[in-house]
mmCIF file of C-alpha atoms in Angstrom:
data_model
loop_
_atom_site.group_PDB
_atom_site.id
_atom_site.type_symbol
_atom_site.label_atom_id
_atom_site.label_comp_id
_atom_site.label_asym_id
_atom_site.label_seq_id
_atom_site.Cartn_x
_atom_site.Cartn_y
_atom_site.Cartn_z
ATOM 1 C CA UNK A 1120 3.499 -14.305 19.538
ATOM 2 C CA UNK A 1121 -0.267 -14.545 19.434
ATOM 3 C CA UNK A 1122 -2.466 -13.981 16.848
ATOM 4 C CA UNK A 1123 -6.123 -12.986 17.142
ATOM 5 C CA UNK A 1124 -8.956 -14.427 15.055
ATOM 6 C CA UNK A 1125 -9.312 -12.025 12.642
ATOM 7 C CA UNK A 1126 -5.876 -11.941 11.377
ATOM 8 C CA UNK A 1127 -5.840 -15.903 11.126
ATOM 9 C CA UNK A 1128 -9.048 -15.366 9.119
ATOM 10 C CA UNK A 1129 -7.706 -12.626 7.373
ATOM 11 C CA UNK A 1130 -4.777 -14.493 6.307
ATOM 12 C CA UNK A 1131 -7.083 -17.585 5.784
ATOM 13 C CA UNK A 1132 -9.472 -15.388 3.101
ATOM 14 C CA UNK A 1133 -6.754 -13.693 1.687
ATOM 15 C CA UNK A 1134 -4.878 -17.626 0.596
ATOM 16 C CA UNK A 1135 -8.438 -18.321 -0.895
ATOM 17 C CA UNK A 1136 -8.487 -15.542 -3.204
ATOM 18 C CA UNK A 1137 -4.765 -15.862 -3.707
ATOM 19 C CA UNK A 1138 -5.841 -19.796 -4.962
ATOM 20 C CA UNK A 1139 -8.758 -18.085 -7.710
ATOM 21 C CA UNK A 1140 -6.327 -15.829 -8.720
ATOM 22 C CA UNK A 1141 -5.313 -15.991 -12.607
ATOM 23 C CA UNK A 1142 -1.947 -13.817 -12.505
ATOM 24 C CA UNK A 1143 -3.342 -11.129 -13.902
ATOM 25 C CA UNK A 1144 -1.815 -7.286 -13.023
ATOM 26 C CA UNK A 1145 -4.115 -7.222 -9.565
ATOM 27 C CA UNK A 1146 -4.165 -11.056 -9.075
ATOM 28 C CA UNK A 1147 -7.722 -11.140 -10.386
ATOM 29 C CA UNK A 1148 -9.207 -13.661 -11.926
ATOM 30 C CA UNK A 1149 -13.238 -13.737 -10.734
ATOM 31 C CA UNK A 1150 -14.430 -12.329 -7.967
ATOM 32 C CA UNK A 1151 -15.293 -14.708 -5.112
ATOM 33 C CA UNK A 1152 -18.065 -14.292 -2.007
ATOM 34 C CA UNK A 1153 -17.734 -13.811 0.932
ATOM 35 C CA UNK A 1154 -19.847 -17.007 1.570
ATOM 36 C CA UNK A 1155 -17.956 -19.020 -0.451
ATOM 37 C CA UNK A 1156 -14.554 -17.750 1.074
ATOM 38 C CA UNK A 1157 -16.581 -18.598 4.473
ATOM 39 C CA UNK A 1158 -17.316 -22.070 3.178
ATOM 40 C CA UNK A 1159 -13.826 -22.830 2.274
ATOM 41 C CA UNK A 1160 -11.923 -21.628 4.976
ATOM 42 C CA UNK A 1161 -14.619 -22.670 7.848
ATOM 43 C CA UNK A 1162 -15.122 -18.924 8.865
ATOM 44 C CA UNK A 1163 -17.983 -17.528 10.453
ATOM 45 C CA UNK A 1164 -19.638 -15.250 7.606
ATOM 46 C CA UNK A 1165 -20.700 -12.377 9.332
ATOM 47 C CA UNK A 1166 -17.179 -11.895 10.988
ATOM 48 C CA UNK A 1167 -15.633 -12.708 7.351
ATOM 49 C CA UNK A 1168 -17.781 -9.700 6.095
ATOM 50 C CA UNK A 1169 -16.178 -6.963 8.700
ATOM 51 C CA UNK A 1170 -12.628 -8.878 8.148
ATOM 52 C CA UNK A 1171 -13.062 -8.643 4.674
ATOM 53 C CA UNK A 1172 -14.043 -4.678 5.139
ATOM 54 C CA UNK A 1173 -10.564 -3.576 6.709
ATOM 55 C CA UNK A 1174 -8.842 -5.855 4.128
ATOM 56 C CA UNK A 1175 -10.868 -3.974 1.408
ATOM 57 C CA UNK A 1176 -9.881 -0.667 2.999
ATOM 58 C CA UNK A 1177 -6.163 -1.548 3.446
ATOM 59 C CA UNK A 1178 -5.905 -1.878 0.224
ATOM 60 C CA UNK A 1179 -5.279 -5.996 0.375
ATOM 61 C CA UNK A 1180 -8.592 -6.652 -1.471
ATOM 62 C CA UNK A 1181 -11.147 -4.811 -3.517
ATOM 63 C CA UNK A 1182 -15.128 -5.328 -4.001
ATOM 64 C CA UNK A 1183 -17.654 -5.129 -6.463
ATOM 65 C CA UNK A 1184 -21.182 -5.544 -5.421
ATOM 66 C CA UNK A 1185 -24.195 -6.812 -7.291
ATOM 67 C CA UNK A 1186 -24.756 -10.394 -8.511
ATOM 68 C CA UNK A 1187 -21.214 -10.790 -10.538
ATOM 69 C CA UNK A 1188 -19.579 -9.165 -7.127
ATOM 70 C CA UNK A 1189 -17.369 -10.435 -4.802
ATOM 71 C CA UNK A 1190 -13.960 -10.114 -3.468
ATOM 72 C CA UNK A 1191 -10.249 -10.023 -5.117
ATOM 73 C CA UNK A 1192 -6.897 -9.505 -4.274
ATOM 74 C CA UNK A 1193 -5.696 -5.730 -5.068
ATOM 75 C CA UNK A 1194 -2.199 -6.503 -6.351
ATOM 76 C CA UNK A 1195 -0.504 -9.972 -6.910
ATOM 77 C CA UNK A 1196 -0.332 -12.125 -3.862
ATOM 78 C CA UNK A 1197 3.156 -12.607 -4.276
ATOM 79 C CA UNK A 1198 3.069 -8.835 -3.490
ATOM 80 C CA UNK A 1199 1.381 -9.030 -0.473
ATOM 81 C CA UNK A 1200 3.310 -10.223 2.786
ATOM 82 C CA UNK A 1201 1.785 -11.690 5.624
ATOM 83 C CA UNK A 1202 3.103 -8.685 7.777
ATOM 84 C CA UNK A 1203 1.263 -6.090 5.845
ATOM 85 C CA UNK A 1204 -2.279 -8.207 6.414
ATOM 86 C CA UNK A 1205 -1.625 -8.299 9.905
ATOM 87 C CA UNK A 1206 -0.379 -4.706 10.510
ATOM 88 C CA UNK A 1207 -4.137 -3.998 8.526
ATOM 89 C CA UNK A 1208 -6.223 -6.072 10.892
ATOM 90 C CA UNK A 1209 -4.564 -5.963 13.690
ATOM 91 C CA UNK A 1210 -2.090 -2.401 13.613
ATOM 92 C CA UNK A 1211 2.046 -2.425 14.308
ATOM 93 C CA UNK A 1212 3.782 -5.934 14.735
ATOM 94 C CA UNK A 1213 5.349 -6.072 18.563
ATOM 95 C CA UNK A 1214 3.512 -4.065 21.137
ATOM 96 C CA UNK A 1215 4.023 -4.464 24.948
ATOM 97 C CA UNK A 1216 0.975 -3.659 26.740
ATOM 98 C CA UNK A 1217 -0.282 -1.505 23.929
ATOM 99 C CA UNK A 1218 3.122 0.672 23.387
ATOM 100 C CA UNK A 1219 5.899 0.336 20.739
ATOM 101 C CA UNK A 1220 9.072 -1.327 22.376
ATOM 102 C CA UNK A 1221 10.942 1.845 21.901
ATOM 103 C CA UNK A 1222 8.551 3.911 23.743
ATOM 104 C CA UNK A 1223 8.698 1.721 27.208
ATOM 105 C CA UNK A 1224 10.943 3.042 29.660
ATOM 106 C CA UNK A 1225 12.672 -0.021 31.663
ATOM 107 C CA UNK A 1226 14.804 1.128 34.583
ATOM 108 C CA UNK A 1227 17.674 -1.087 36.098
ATOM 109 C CA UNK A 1228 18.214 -4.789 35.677
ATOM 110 C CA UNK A 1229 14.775 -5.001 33.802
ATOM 111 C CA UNK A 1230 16.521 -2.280 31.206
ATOM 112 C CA UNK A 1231 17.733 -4.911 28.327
ATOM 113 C CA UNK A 1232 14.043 -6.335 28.055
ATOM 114 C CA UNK A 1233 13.487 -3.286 25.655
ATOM 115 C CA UNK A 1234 15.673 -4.485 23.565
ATOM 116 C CA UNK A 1235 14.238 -7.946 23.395
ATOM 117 C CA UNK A 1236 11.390 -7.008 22.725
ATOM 118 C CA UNK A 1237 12.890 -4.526 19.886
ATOM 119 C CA UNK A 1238 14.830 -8.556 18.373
ATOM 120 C CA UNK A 1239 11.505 -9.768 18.794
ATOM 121 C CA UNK A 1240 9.760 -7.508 16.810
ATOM 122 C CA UNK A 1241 12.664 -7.397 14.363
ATOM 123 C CA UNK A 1242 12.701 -11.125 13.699
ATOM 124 C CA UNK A 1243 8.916 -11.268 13.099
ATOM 125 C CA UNK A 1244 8.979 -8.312 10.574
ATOM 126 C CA UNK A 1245 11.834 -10.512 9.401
ATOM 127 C CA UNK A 1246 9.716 -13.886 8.626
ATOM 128 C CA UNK A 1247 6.754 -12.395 7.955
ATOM 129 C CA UNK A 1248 7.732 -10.000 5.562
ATOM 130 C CA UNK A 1249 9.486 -12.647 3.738
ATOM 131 C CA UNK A 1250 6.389 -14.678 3.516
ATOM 132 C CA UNK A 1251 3.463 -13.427 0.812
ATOM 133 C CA UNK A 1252 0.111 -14.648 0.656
ATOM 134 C CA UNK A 1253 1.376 -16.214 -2.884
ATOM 135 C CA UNK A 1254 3.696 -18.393 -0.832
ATOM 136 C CA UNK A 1255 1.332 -19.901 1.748
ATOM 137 C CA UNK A 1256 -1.672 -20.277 -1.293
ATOM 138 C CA UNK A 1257 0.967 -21.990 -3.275
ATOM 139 C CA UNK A 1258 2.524 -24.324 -0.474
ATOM 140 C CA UNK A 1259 5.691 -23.065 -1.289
ATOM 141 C CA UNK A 1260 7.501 -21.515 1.579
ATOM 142 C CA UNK A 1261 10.852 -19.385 1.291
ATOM 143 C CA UNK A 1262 13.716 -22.144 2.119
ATOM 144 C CA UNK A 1263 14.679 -20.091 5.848
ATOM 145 C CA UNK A 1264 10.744 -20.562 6.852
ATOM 146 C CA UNK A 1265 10.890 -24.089 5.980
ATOM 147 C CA UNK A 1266 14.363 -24.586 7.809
ATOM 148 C CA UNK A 1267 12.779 -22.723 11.125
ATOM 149 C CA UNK A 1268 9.822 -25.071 10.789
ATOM 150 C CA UNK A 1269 11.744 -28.310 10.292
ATOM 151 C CA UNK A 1270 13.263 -27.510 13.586
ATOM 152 C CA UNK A 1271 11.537 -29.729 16.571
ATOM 153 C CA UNK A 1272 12.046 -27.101 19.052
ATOM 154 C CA UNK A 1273 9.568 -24.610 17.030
ATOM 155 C CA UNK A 1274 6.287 -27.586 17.753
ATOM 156 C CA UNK A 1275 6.792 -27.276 21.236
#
């Protein structure tokens, strides 16, 4: 699996303001800037800025301009999974050379890779679904993700 930039910075802002956050209904506590989520996180600002755009109009963060503005999560971050800040950035979990898996046609012995790539995309879903941006800003992982990691074989 591979992961562009923006969605690791994505994710990476999204922790930041999960950490600021208060508990409140939307996970609001004060709104924080772009530069100082920047700072923090060691993200270029202007990129943050256009990241922080789709998450803003994916409904992951909102905005308020002015000099009290910034950024804030929308809903609780225990509310928001890793999967739906990636399918914002980035678009559908699993694509092989741009299509859904259940759109490629495979002929003959190469016929089963479909459905790999159909597991594949299930068990991501799987993990990342299970994992909000609560979790990772908190350092506390759902037990399976923590039993996956612990595993050798997943650092190589």
């Amino acid at each position: 699996m591979r992961l562009s930039a923006r969605v690791d910075y994505a994710l990476r802002a999204a922790a930041e303001l999960a950490s600021v956050a208060d508990g409140a209904s939307a996970g609001r506590s004060r709104p924080v800037t772009a530069e100082q989520i920047a700072r923090a996180q060691e993200i270029p600002p202007k990129f943050l800025e256009s990241i922080l755009l789709q998450l803003r109009r994916g409904g992951i963060v909102h905005a308020q301009r002015g000099p009290e503005g910034g950024y804030w999560l929308a809903r609780p971050a225990a509310e928001i999974s890793l999967a739906e800040v990636i399918r914002v950035i980035d678009g559908p979990l699993a694509h092989v050379r741009g299509q859904r898996p259940e759109e490629l046609g495979y002929h003959g012995p190469a016929r089963s890779l479909q459905e790999v790539w159909i597991a594949l995309r299930a068990s991501e879903r799987e993990i990342l679904e299970q994992v909000s941006i609560g979790d990772v800003a908190a350092g506390a992982l759902p037990d399976r993700i923590t039993e996956l990691a612990a595993d050798p074989r997943a650092w190589s």
